[in-house]
Short mmCIF file of C-alpha atoms in Angstrom, two decimals:
data_model
loop_
_atom_site.label_atom_id
_atom_site.label_comp_id
_atom_site.label_asym_id
_atom_site.label_seq_id
_atom_site.Cartn_x
_atom_site.Cartn_y
_atom_site.Cartn_z
CA UNK X 1 -32.68 -20.18 24.76
CA UNK X 2 -32.67 -18.95 28.33
CA UNK X 3 -32.73 -22.53 29.63
CA UNK X 4 -29.73 -23.39 27.42
CA UNK X 5 -27.88 -20.40 28.86
CA UNK X 6 -28.62 -21.57 32.38
CA UNK X 7 -28.32 -25.36 32.47
CA UNK X 8 -29.59 -26.83 35.67
CA UNK X 9 -31.69 -23.79 36.57
CA UNK X 10 -30.72 -20.37 37.92
CA UNK X 11 -27.01 -19.50 38.16
CA UNK X 12 -25.44 -19.25 41.57
CA UNK X 13 -25.19 -15.63 42.72
CA UNK X 14 -22.47 -14.87 45.26
CA UNK X 15 -23.64 -13.30 48.50
CA UNK X 16 -20.47 -11.26 48.91
CA UNK X 17 -19.09 -9.15 46.06
CA UNK X 18 -15.93 -8.16 47.94
CA UNK X 19 -12.87 -8.31 45.71
CA UNK X 20 -10.35 -11.02 46.52
CA UNK X 21 -6.85 -9.72 47.25
CA UNK X 22 -4.77 -9.12 44.12
CA UNK X 23 -1.35 -8.05 45.38
CA UNK X 24 1.39 -7.02 42.98
CA UNK X 25 4.63 -8.92 43.57
CA UNK X 26 7.51 -7.04 45.17
CA UNK X 27 10.04 -9.45 43.68
CA UNK X 28 10.62 -7.24 40.64
CA UNK X 29 12.21 -4.59 42.90
CA UNK X 30 15.70 -5.21 44.23
CA UNK X 31 16.54 -2.69 46.89
CA UNK X 32 20.02 -2.01 48.16
CA UNK X 33 20.50 -1.90 51.91
CA UNK X 34 22.18 1.50 51.63
CA UNK X 35 22.16 4.30 49.05
CA UNK X 36 24.67 7.08 48.62
CA UNK X 37 24.51 10.24 46.53
CA UNK X 38 24.73 10.22 42.73
CA UNK X 39 27.30 12.87 41.80
CA UNK X 40 29.24 13.15 38.55
CA UNK X 41 27.99 9.78 37.36
CA UNK X 42 29.34 8.00 40.47
CA UNK X 43 27.92 6.90 43.80
CA UNK X 44 29.51 8.66 46.76
CA UNK X 45 28.91 7.91 50.43
CA UNK X 46 27.29 10.43 52.74
CA UNK X 47 28.62 10.83 56.28
CA UNK X 48 25.12 11.13 57.74
CA UNK X 49 22.22 8.78 56.93
CA UNK X 50 18.57 8.16 57.72
CA UNK X 51 16.08 5.37 57.02
CA UNK X 52 13.22 5.50 54.54
CA UNK X 53 10.17 3.35 55.25
CA UNK X 54 6.97 2.03 53.72
CA UNK X 55 4.08 4.19 55.02
CA UNK X 56 1.69 1.26 54.59
CA UNK X 57 3.54 -0.99 57.05
CA UNK X 58 6.20 1.21 58.69
CA UNK X 59 8.70 -1.36 57.42
CA UNK X 60 12.25 -0.04 56.87
CA UNK X 61 13.17 -0.12 53.18
CA UNK X 62 16.69 1.29 52.89
CA UNK X 63 19.30 3.55 54.47
CA UNK X 64 19.55 6.87 52.62
CA UNK X 65 22.36 9.42 52.53
CA UNK X 66 21.82 12.84 54.09
CA UNK X 67 23.70 15.21 51.79
CA UNK X 68 25.70 17.94 53.50
CA UNK X 69 26.46 21.41 52.13
CA UNK X 70 29.83 20.02 50.96
CA UNK X 71 28.07 17.20 49.11
CA UNK X 72 25.75 19.69 47.44
CA UNK X 73 28.78 21.75 46.46
CA UNK X 74 30.37 18.66 44.84
CA UNK X 75 27.15 18.02 42.90
CA UNK X 76 26.94 21.61 41.67
CA UNK X 77 30.61 21.51 40.58
CA UNK X 78 29.96 18.25 38.71
CA UNK X 79 26.92 19.79 37.01
CA UNK X 80 28.87 22.94 36.08
CA UNK X 81 31.73 20.86 34.65
CA UNK X 82 29.32 18.80 32.53
CA UNK X 83 27.60 21.97 31.36
CA UNK X 84 30.87 23.58 30.29
CA UNK X 85 32.46 20.46 28.83
CA UNK X 86 29.99 19.76 26.06
CA UNK X 87 26.41 19.28 27.22
CA UNK X 88 25.35 22.91 26.68
CA UNK X 89 26.91 23.00 23.21
CA UNK X 90 25.65 19.58 22.15
CA UNK X 91 23.27 19.85 19.17
CA UNK X 92 19.62 19.63 20.19
CA UNK X 93 19.14 16.54 18.04
CA UNK X 94 21.80 14.75 20.10
CA UNK X 95 20.28 15.81 23.42
CA UNK X 96 16.96 14.53 22.13
CA UNK X 97 18.44 11.06 21.66
CA UNK X 98 19.30 10.84 25.35
CA UNK X 99 15.81 12.00 26.37
CA UNK X 100 14.25 9.49 24.02
CA UNK X 101 16.38 6.70 25.48
CA UNK X 102 15.35 7.64 29.01
CA UNK X 103 11.68 7.58 28.01
CA UNK X 104 12.00 4.14 26.41
CA UNK X 105 13.85 2.71 29.41
CA UNK X 106 11.16 4.06 31.76
CA UNK X 107 8.56 2.29 29.64
CA UNK X 108 10.53 -0.96 29.68
CA UNK X 109 11.00 -0.80 33.47
CA UNK X 110 7.56 0.64 34.21
CA UNK X 111 6.40 -2.23 36.41
CA UNK X 112 9.54 -2.06 38.54
CA UNK X 113 9.20 1.70 39.04
CA UNK X 114 5.46 1.49 39.74
CA UNK X 115 5.94 -1.12 42.48
CA UNK X 116 8.73 0.89 44.08
CA UNK X 117 6.68 4.10 43.92
CA UNK X 118 3.81 2.41 45.77
CA UNK X 119 6.12 0.79 48.32
CA UNK X 120 7.90 4.03 49.24
CA UNK X 121 5.03 6.51 48.79
CA UNK X 122 1.91 4.58 49.80
CA UNK X 123 -0.11 5.33 46.67
CA UNK X 124 -2.21 2.55 45.07
CA UNK X 125 -0.37 0.49 42.49
CA UNK X 126 -3.04 1.12 39.87
CA UNK X 127 -2.30 4.84 40.10
CA UNK X 128 1.48 4.36 39.94
CA UNK X 129 1.06 1.92 37.05
CA UNK X 130 -1.62 3.74 35.02
CA UNK X 131 -0.88 7.42 35.75
CA UNK X 132 2.57 8.18 37.16
CA UNK X 133 4.72 5.96 34.96
CA UNK X 134 3.02 6.61 31.59
CA UNK X 135 3.04 10.36 32.24
CA UNK X 136 6.69 10.36 33.35
CA UNK X 137 7.77 8.61 30.15
CA UNK X 138 5.50 10.87 28.08
CA UNK X 139 7.22 13.99 29.43
CA UNK X 140 10.62 12.72 28.31
CA UNK X 141 9.22 11.82 24.88
CA UNK X 142 7.55 15.22 24.59
CA UNK X 143 10.62 17.27 25.47
CA UNK X 144 12.84 15.07 23.30
CA UNK X 145 10.76 16.46 20.45
CA UNK X 146 11.43 20.06 21.46
CA UNK X 147 15.20 19.75 22.04
CA UNK X 148 16.18 20.57 18.44
CA UNK X 149 13.34 23.06 17.80
CA UNK X 150 14.00 25.78 20.39
CA UNK X 151 14.66 28.42 17.70
CA UNK X 152 11.22 27.66 16.26
CA UNK X 153 9.57 27.63 19.69
CA UNK X 154 10.91 31.12 20.41
CA UNK X 155 11.43 32.81 17.04
CA UNK X 156 13.76 35.82 16.82
CA UNK X 157 14.82 35.44 20.46
CA UNK X 158 17.98 33.24 20.26
CA UNK X 159 17.43 30.90 23.22
CA UNK X 160 20.35 29.55 25.21
CA UNK X 161 20.52 27.37 28.34
CA UNK X 162 20.50 28.94 31.79
CA UNK X 163 23.25 26.73 33.27
CA UNK X 164 22.94 24.59 36.40
CA UNK X 165 19.36 23.97 37.54
CA UNK X 166 18.68 23.11 41.18
CA UNK X 167 15.42 21.19 41.47
CA UNK X 168 13.52 20.25 44.63
CA UNK X 169 10.57 17.89 44.28
CA UNK X 170 7.79 16.78 46.67
CA UNK X 171 6.73 13.38 48.00
CA UNK X 172 3.29 13.08 46.40
CA UNK X 173 4.43 12.28 42.83
CA UNK X 174 8.15 11.54 43.19
CA UNK X 175 8.96 10.13 39.75
CA UNK X 176 6.45 12.25 37.84
CA UNK X 177 7.74 15.47 39.41
CA UNK X 178 11.28 14.36 38.57
CA UNK X 179 10.24 13.96 34.93
CA UNK X 180 8.42 17.33 34.91
CA UNK X 181 11.64 19.04 35.98
CA UNK X 182 14.51 17.08 34.46
CA UNK X 183 13.06 16.63 30.94
CA UNK X 184 12.69 20.32 29.97
CA UNK X 185 15.95 21.25 31.71
CA UNK X 186 17.95 18.72 29.66
CA UNK X 187 16.09 19.53 26.45
CA UNK X 188 17.19 23.15 26.79
CA UNK X 189 20.85 22.20 27.39
CA UNK X 190 21.05 22.67 31.16
CA UNK X 191 22.53 20.33 33.75
CA UNK X 192 20.72 19.37 36.93
CA UNK X 193 21.15 18.84 40.66
CA UNK X 194 17.91 17.32 41.95
CA UNK X 195 16.83 16.75 45.55
CA UNK X 196 13.94 14.30 46.01
CA UNK X 197 11.68 14.47 49.05
CA UNK X 198 13.11 13.07 52.26
CA UNK X 199 10.36 10.42 52.63
CA UNK X 200 10.29 9.22 48.99
CA UNK X 201 13.81 9.09 47.54
CA UNK X 202 13.82 5.54 46.15
CA UNK X 203 12.46 6.05 42.61
CA UNK X 204 14.83 9.00 42.10
CA UNK X 205 17.73 6.77 43.17
CA UNK X 206 16.55 3.99 40.86
CA UNK X 207 16.33 6.60 38.09
CA UNK X 208 20.12 6.91 38.36
CA UNK X 209 20.32 3.42 36.88
CA UNK X 210 18.16 4.61 33.97
CA UNK X 211 20.71 7.37 33.39
CA UNK X 212 23.45 4.73 33.34
CA UNK X 213 21.50 2.63 30.82
CA UNK X 214 20.89 5.68 28.65
CA UNK X 215 24.64 6.50 28.82
CA UNK X 216 23.94 10.10 29.78
CA UNK X 217 27.26 11.95 30.18
CA UNK X 218 28.53 12.07 33.75
CA UNK X 219 27.43 15.09 35.76
CA UNK X 220 24.51 16.09 33.54
CA UNK X 221 22.07 14.84 36.22
CA UNK X 222 23.07 14.58 39.88
CA UNK X 223 20.80 13.31 42.68
CA UNK X 224 21.37 14.42 46.28
CA UNK X 225 19.08 13.10 49.01
CA UNK X 226 18.27 14.52 52.42
CA UNK X 227 15.91 16.69 54.41
CA UNK X 228 15.32 20.44 54.33
CA UNK X 229 18.95 21.17 55.14
CA UNK X 230 19.99 19.69 51.79
CA UNK X 231 17.36 21.72 49.99
CA UNK X 232 18.48 24.89 51.73
CA UNK X 233 22.12 24.24 50.75
CA UNK X 234 21.02 23.84 47.12
CA UNK X 235 18.96 27.05 47.16
CA UNK X 236 21.76 29.04 48.78
CA UNK X 237 24.55 27.79 46.48
CA UNK X 238 26.04 30.56 44.36
CA UNK X 239 26.77 28.14 41.51
CA UNK X 240 23.08 27.40 40.83
CA UNK X 241 21.52 29.50 38.06
CA UNK X 242 17.91 28.36 38.37
CA UNK X 243 15.79 26.92 41.19
CA UNK X 244 12.60 24.97 40.51
CA UNK X 245 10.61 24.06 43.61
CA UNK X 246 7.39 22.13 44.07
CA UNK X 247 6.10 21.90 47.62
CA UNK X 248 4.47 23.85 50.42
CA UNK X 249 3.61 27.54 50.17
CA UNK X 250 5.49 28.24 53.40
CA UNK X 251 8.78 26.83 52.07
CA UNK X 252 8.20 28.47 48.68
CA UNK X 253 7.92 31.88 50.32
CA UNK X 254 11.16 31.27 52.22
CA UNK X 255 12.95 30.35 48.98
CA UNK X 256 11.63 33.45 47.24
CA UNK X 257 12.84 35.66 50.10
CA UNK X 258 16.28 34.01 50.00
CA UNK X 259 16.71 34.46 46.23
CA UNK X 260 15.24 37.96 45.95
CA UNK X 261 17.73 40.20 44.14
CA UNK X 262 20.22 37.39 43.50
CA UNK X 263 19.57 37.03 39.77
CA UNK X 264 18.82 33.32 40.16
CA UNK X 265 15.81 32.31 38.07
CA UNK X 266 12.97 30.83 40.10
CA UNK X 267 9.74 28.92 39.50
CA UNK X 268 7.43 27.83 42.32
CA UNK X 269 4.56 25.34 42.20
CA UNK X 270 2.99 25.51 45.63
CA UNK X 271 -0.20 24.59 47.46
CA UNK X 272 -3.82 24.77 46.37
CA UNK X 273 -7.40 24.72 47.58
CA UNK X 274 -9.17 23.93 44.34
CA UNK X 275 -12.87 24.55 43.77
CA UNK X 276 -14.90 21.85 42.03
CA UNK X 277 -18.09 23.60 40.88
CA UNK X 278 -21.14 21.46 40.02
CA UNK X 279 -24.13 23.04 38.25
CA UNK X 280 -27.64 21.59 38.25
CA UNK X 281 -27.54 20.76 34.53
CA UNK X 282 -24.50 18.50 34.79
CA UNK X 283 -24.38 14.73 34.25
CA UNK X 284 -24.67 14.00 37.96
CA UNK X 285 -23.20 10.49 38.04
CA UNK X 286 -20.27 11.62 35.90
CA UNK X 287 -19.75 14.57 38.24
CA UNK X 288 -19.68 12.26 41.28
CA UNK X 289 -16.92 10.22 39.66
CA UNK X 290 -15.02 13.42 38.92
CA UNK X 291 -15.43 14.62 42.49
CA UNK X 292 -14.09 11.32 43.83
CA UNK X 293 -11.16 11.41 41.42
CA UNK X 294 -10.56 15.06 42.26
CA UNK X 295 -10.08 14.59 46.01
CA UNK X 296 -9.46 10.91 46.82
CA UNK X 297 -6.95 10.24 44.03
CA UNK X 298 -3.53 9.64 45.64
CA UNK X 299 -5.14 9.97 49.12
CA UNK X 300 -5.72 13.67 48.41
CA UNK X 301 -1.94 14.20 48.26
CA UNK X 302 -2.35 16.43 45.20
CA UNK X 303 -1.61 20.17 45.05
CA UNK X 304 -4.53 20.68 42.68
CA UNK X 305 -6.94 18.35 44.54
CA UNK X 306 -10.59 19.43 44.33
CA UNK X 307 -10.89 19.81 48.09
CA UNK X 308 -13.75 22.35 47.99
CA UNK X 309 -16.94 21.12 46.34
CA UNK X 310 -19.45 23.83 45.39
CA UNK X 311 -22.85 22.30 44.63
CA UNK X 312 -25.72 24.33 43.19
CA UNK X 313 -28.46 24.38 45.84
CA UNK X 314 -31.08 22.63 43.68
CA UNK X 315 -28.95 19.46 43.41
CA UNK X 316 -27.15 19.62 46.74
CA UNK X 317 -29.05 16.77 48.44
CA UNK X 318 -29.04 14.21 45.59
CA UNK X 319 -25.38 15.01 44.91
CA UNK X 320 -24.34 14.47 48.53
CA UNK X 321 -26.42 11.26 48.72
CA UNK X 322 -24.76 9.84 45.60
CA UNK X 323 -21.35 10.91 46.84
CA UNK X 324 -21.79 9.16 50.18
CA UNK X 325 -22.94 5.96 48.46
CA UNK X 326 -19.93 6.13 46.16
CA UNK X 327 -17.58 6.54 49.12
CA UNK X 328 -18.88 3.28 50.57
CA UNK X 329 -17.45 1.45 47.54
CA UNK X 330 -13.90 2.85 47.89
CA UNK X 331 -11.40 0.26 49.05
CA UNK X 332 -8.78 1.46 51.53
CA UNK X 333 -5.74 -0.73 52.16
CA UNK X 334 -2.56 -2.28 50.80
CA UNK X 335 -1.11 0.03 48.12
CA UNK X 336 0.25 -2.99 46.25
CA UNK X 337 -3.23 -4.53 45.92
CA UNK X 338 -4.61 -3.81 42.44
CA UNK X 339 -8.10 -3.37 43.93
CA UNK X 340 -7.08 -0.58 46.32
CA UNK X 341 -8.55 2.87 45.67
CA UNK X 342 -7.10 4.78 48.64
CA UNK X 343 -3.65 3.89 49.92
CA UNK X 344 -1.55 4.97 52.89
CA UNK X 345 -0.91 8.52 54.06
CA UNK X 346 2.69 9.38 53.19
CA UNK X 347 4.07 9.98 56.68
CA UNK X 348 3.19 10.19 60.36
CA UNK X 349 3.69 13.96 60.22
CA UNK X 350 1.21 14.35 57.36
CA UNK X 351 -1.31 12.08 59.10
CA UNK X 352 -1.13 14.27 62.19
CA UNK X 353 -1.72 17.37 60.06
CA UNK X 354 -4.83 15.79 58.50
CA UNK X 355 -6.20 14.71 61.88
CA UNK X 356 -5.66 18.15 63.35
CA UNK X 357 -7.55 19.92 60.55
CA UNK X 358 -10.37 17.37 60.55
CA UNK X 359 -10.80 17.88 64.29
CA UNK X 360 -10.97 21.63 63.70
CA UNK X 361 -13.81 21.01 61.26
CA UNK X 362 -15.74 19.08 63.89
CA UNK X 363 -15.16 21.78 66.49
CA UNK X 364 -16.28 24.59 64.17
CA UNK X 365 -19.58 22.84 63.53
CA UNK X 366 -19.26 21.04 60.20
CA UNK X 367 -20.97 17.66 59.81
CA UNK X 368 -18.57 14.80 59.11
CA UNK X 369 -19.21 11.62 57.14
CA UNK X 370 -16.79 8.72 56.81
CA UNK X 371 -17.84 5.44 55.19
CA UNK X 372 -17.48 2.30 57.30
CA UNK X 373 -14.10 0.78 56.53
CA UNK X 374 -11.53 -1.20 58.49
CA UNK X 375 -8.15 0.51 58.47
CA UNK X 376 -4.98 -1.60 58.77
CA UNK X 377 -3.43 -1.66 62.24
CA UNK X 378 0.10 -0.79 61.10
CA UNK X 379 1.01 2.12 58.89
CA UNK X 380 -0.51 5.56 58.35
CA UNK X 381 -4.16 5.55 57.29
CA UNK X 382 -7.11 7.91 57.11
CA UNK X 383 -10.63 7.10 55.91
CA UNK X 384 -12.14 9.09 53.00
CA UNK X 385 -13.98 12.00 54.60
CA UNK X 386 -16.74 14.42 53.57
CA UNK X 387 -17.72 17.55 55.50
CA UNK X 388 -21.13 19.17 54.94
CA UNK X 389 -22.60 22.32 56.50
CA UNK X 390 -19.27 24.02 55.92
CA UNK X 391 -18.90 27.79 56.13
CA UNK X 392 -16.39 29.74 54.04
CA UNK X 393 -14.57 30.81 57.21
CA UNK X 394 -13.86 27.29 58.49
CA UNK X 395 -10.24 26.19 58.43
CA UNK X 396 -11.15 23.11 56.39
CA UNK X 397 -12.47 25.45 53.68
CA UNK X 398 -9.46 27.78 53.76
CA UNK X 399 -6.33 25.74 54.54
CA UNK X 400 -4.75 23.05 52.39
CA UNK X 401 -5.30 19.70 54.12
CA UNK X 402 -3.41 17.55 51.58
CA UNK X 403 -5.41 14.48 52.52
CA UNK X 404 -8.63 12.61 51.57
CA UNK X 405 -10.94 15.28 53.04
CA UNK X 406 -13.66 17.08 51.07
CA UNK X 407 -15.59 20.19 52.16
CA UNK X 408 -19.02 20.69 50.56
CA UNK X 409 -20.44 24.20 50.15
CA UNK X 410 -23.37 25.54 48.10
CA UNK X 411 -24.13 28.37 45.67
CA UNK X 412 -27.15 29.65 43.76
CA UNK X 413 -25.84 31.62 40.77
CA UNK X 414 -22.68 31.45 38.63
CA UNK X 415 -21.64 34.83 40.02
CA UNK X 416 -21.86 33.52 43.58
CA UNK X 417 -19.88 30.42 42.59
CA UNK X 418 -17.10 32.61 41.18
CA UNK X 419 -17.01 34.82 44.26
CA UNK X 420 -16.79 31.87 46.63
CA UNK X 421 -14.34 29.88 44.52
CA UNK X 422 -11.94 32.84 44.29
CA UNK X 423 -12.20 33.56 48.02
CA UNK X 424 -8.91 31.82 48.82
CA UNK X 425 -5.25 32.81 48.87
CA UNK X 426 -4.55 29.95 46.44
CA UNK X 427 -5.12 29.73 42.71
CA UNK X 428 -3.81 26.49 41.27
CA UNK X 429 -6.79 24.71 39.70
CA UNK X 430 -10.57 24.44 39.45
CA UNK X 431 -13.24 22.24 37.88
CA UNK X 432 -16.58 23.12 36.27
CA UNK X 433 -19.39 20.63 35.66
CA UNK X 434 -22.15 21.73 33.29
CA UNK X 435 -23.57 20.79 29.90
CA UNK X 436 -23.33 24.39 28.62
CA UNK X 437 -20.09 25.15 26.80
CA UNK X 438 -20.72 28.90 27.02
CA UNK X 439 -20.99 28.66 30.81
CA UNK X 440 -17.72 26.73 31.00
CA UNK X 441 -15.93 29.47 29.04
CA UNK X 442 -17.59 32.21 31.12
CA UNK X 443 -16.47 30.51 34.34
CA UNK X 444 -12.95 29.78 33.10
CA UNK X 445 -12.39 33.46 32.26
CA UNK X 446 -13.29 34.50 35.80
CA UNK X 447 -11.76 31.76 37.94
CA UNK X 448 -8.37 32.79 39.30
CA UNK X 449 -6.80 29.41 38.73
CA UNK X 450 -3.93 28.28 36.55
CA UNK X 451 -5.83 25.24 35.28
CA UNK X 452 -9.59 24.93 34.80
CA UNK X 453 -10.97 21.49 33.92
CA UNK X 454 -14.35 21.13 32.21
CA UNK X 455 -16.42 18.04 33.06
CA UNK X 456 -13.30 16.24 34.29
CA UNK X 457 -10.62 16.68 36.95
CA UNK X 458 -6.95 15.83 37.47
CA UNK X 459 -6.26 15.31 33.77
CA UNK X 460 -2.65 15.97 32.77
CA UNK X 461 -0.77 15.97 29.49
CA UNK X 462 2.87 16.86 28.81
CA UNK X 463 1.81 19.32 26.09
CA UNK X 464 -0.40 21.30 28.49
CA UNK X 465 1.15 23.89 30.85
CA UNK X 466 0.48 23.66 34.58
CA UNK X 467 0.97 26.25 37.31
CA UNK X 468 -0.77 28.69 39.61
CA UNK X 469 -1.61 32.22 40.65
CA UNK X 470 -1.39 34.02 43.99
CA UNK X 471 0.03 31.80 46.77
CA UNK X 472 0.02 28.77 44.47
CA UNK X 473 3.23 30.05 42.91
CA UNK X 474 4.39 31.29 39.53
CA UNK X 475 5.92 29.84 36.40
CA UNK X 476 4.61 26.98 34.30
CA UNK X 477 5.65 23.36 33.85
CA UNK X 478 4.66 21.29 30.86
CA UNK X 479 4.05 22.32 27.28
CA UNK X 480 5.94 24.96 25.39
CA UNK X 481 5.63 27.20 28.46
CA UNK X 482 7.69 24.69 30.48
CA UNK X 483 10.78 25.36 28.35
CA UNK X 484 11.02 29.10 28.99
CA UNK X 485 12.15 28.96 32.67
CA UNK X 486 15.20 26.95 31.54
CA UNK X 487 16.29 29.42 28.88
CA UNK X 488 17.87 32.86 28.61
CA UNK X 489 17.29 34.92 25.51
CA UNK X 490 19.59 37.14 23.48
CA UNK X 491 17.07 39.59 22.11
#
C-alpha cells in the first residue's frame, strides 16, 4: 500500500518551507484623494488638512481634514439637533433596526474594511479580517438586541439617554473601537460626535458610507478628524453630555482634570501593563501560544497586551527555550500578506518610543533576544523582542511600551505571583495558566485587573464587559455594563 501511495519511490521533500507571498489585493478599496468632515449627514471641507500614510511603506494614502473648534461646534450642534428632533424619542425597536443594518453592511463589506484597516494601520490582514471586522459587526448586532430592552436591563430605574456623546478612539483598533463606542451610544438613544485617531482615520471615514447605506438619520453620528487639538475642542465643548476616551493614561488624566466638577459623564479606558502568569502545571505548548498571542498580536499595540510574563521558576528555562523557538517562526512584513504575523509599527513616533524603552532595558542590564528576521527597508518596523533577567524596577517592567516587547520575570509561589503582578500603577488585564480551576479562581479574586483570562489571552466578546482599575481607567465597555455610561436614570 505504501508503494501505491508513493509511485516512483519517495516523494520529493522541499528544502525550504518558507511561505510564498500571498498578498491581499488593494483593488477592493477605492480611496478618495481628499476627505472632509462628516457633519449632519453631509461632507464639509476643513480649512486645514494633513496627510495620512501607510506605516508599512510610508506611502501617502489621502489628505485628511483637520477639524477646528468651529467644526467641532457644528458637529455638536448637528448631534444635538438630531437628538432633539426624534432620535432620542424613537422606539428602541426602531433604533435596533438601524444598528442591525449597520452590522449587516459591515459583514457584507468586511473584506474592503479589513484591507483598508491594514493599509492605514499596519496590522496584518489576517487580524483585520478574522478579529477586527467580525467583532465590530458583532458589537452592533449585540447592542441592536438591547435597544428595546433597556427597561428590563435596568428594572425599576427608568433609563433615558444622556444626550450628545463625544467619543475619542485610538489608532490600534480603529474600526473595532468605533463599534465599541457608537453601538451602545445609539442603542441607548444618544447621538454621537466621534474623533478617530490622527494616524488611522480612513476606516472611520469609510464607515460614513455605511451610515448612508443604512439610512441613519442625519446628525445621529458625526465624524470629525484631526489631531489632539480636535479632541481637546470636543472635550471642552459645553454641548457634550458624555465623553468616552480610549488612549494613553497621560491624556486620560488631562481629560479627567478638565471635566472635574462639570457634570459631564466620563469613561476612560487607558494604558496597561498586563501580567501573564504561567504555573508549572500548565499545558506548556498551549501557554507559549497564548504568550505569543498576548504580546505580539497587533505588534503589541494592545492596551491589555501581556507584556509582563511571570514564569514559575521550575519551568522558567524550558518555557523561555520554547518561546524563543516559537519567535523564530513569526513572519514580519507586509501587512497585506496573509502569511504575516507581525506587521508595521503604527507611526514613526511610536517606533521611537519603543526603541527608547528597549534601549533602556539593555542599559539597565536585561538580556535581549530577537529572532533573526529581515525587516523591510521602508516603513516602520521592529522585530519581536524578549527580555530576560528583568528586575521589577526596570522601566521595561513598569512602563507601557505598546510594542512587540516582552519582559520575562519569575516567581515561586502563587502569593509571590500576585504581589509582583499587582506591583504596577495599571490594572487592565491579566492571564493565568494552570490546570487547576481552584487556583484560577483564587488568582482572579486577588489580581487587581479588570479582565482575567484563564488559559487564554486577548479573547473578546461583545457580551463581556471590558475595563480597568487604577491608572487603566474606569467605566466598562461591552456587555450590559457598556450600556450604563450612556444612560441617566430617574430613580
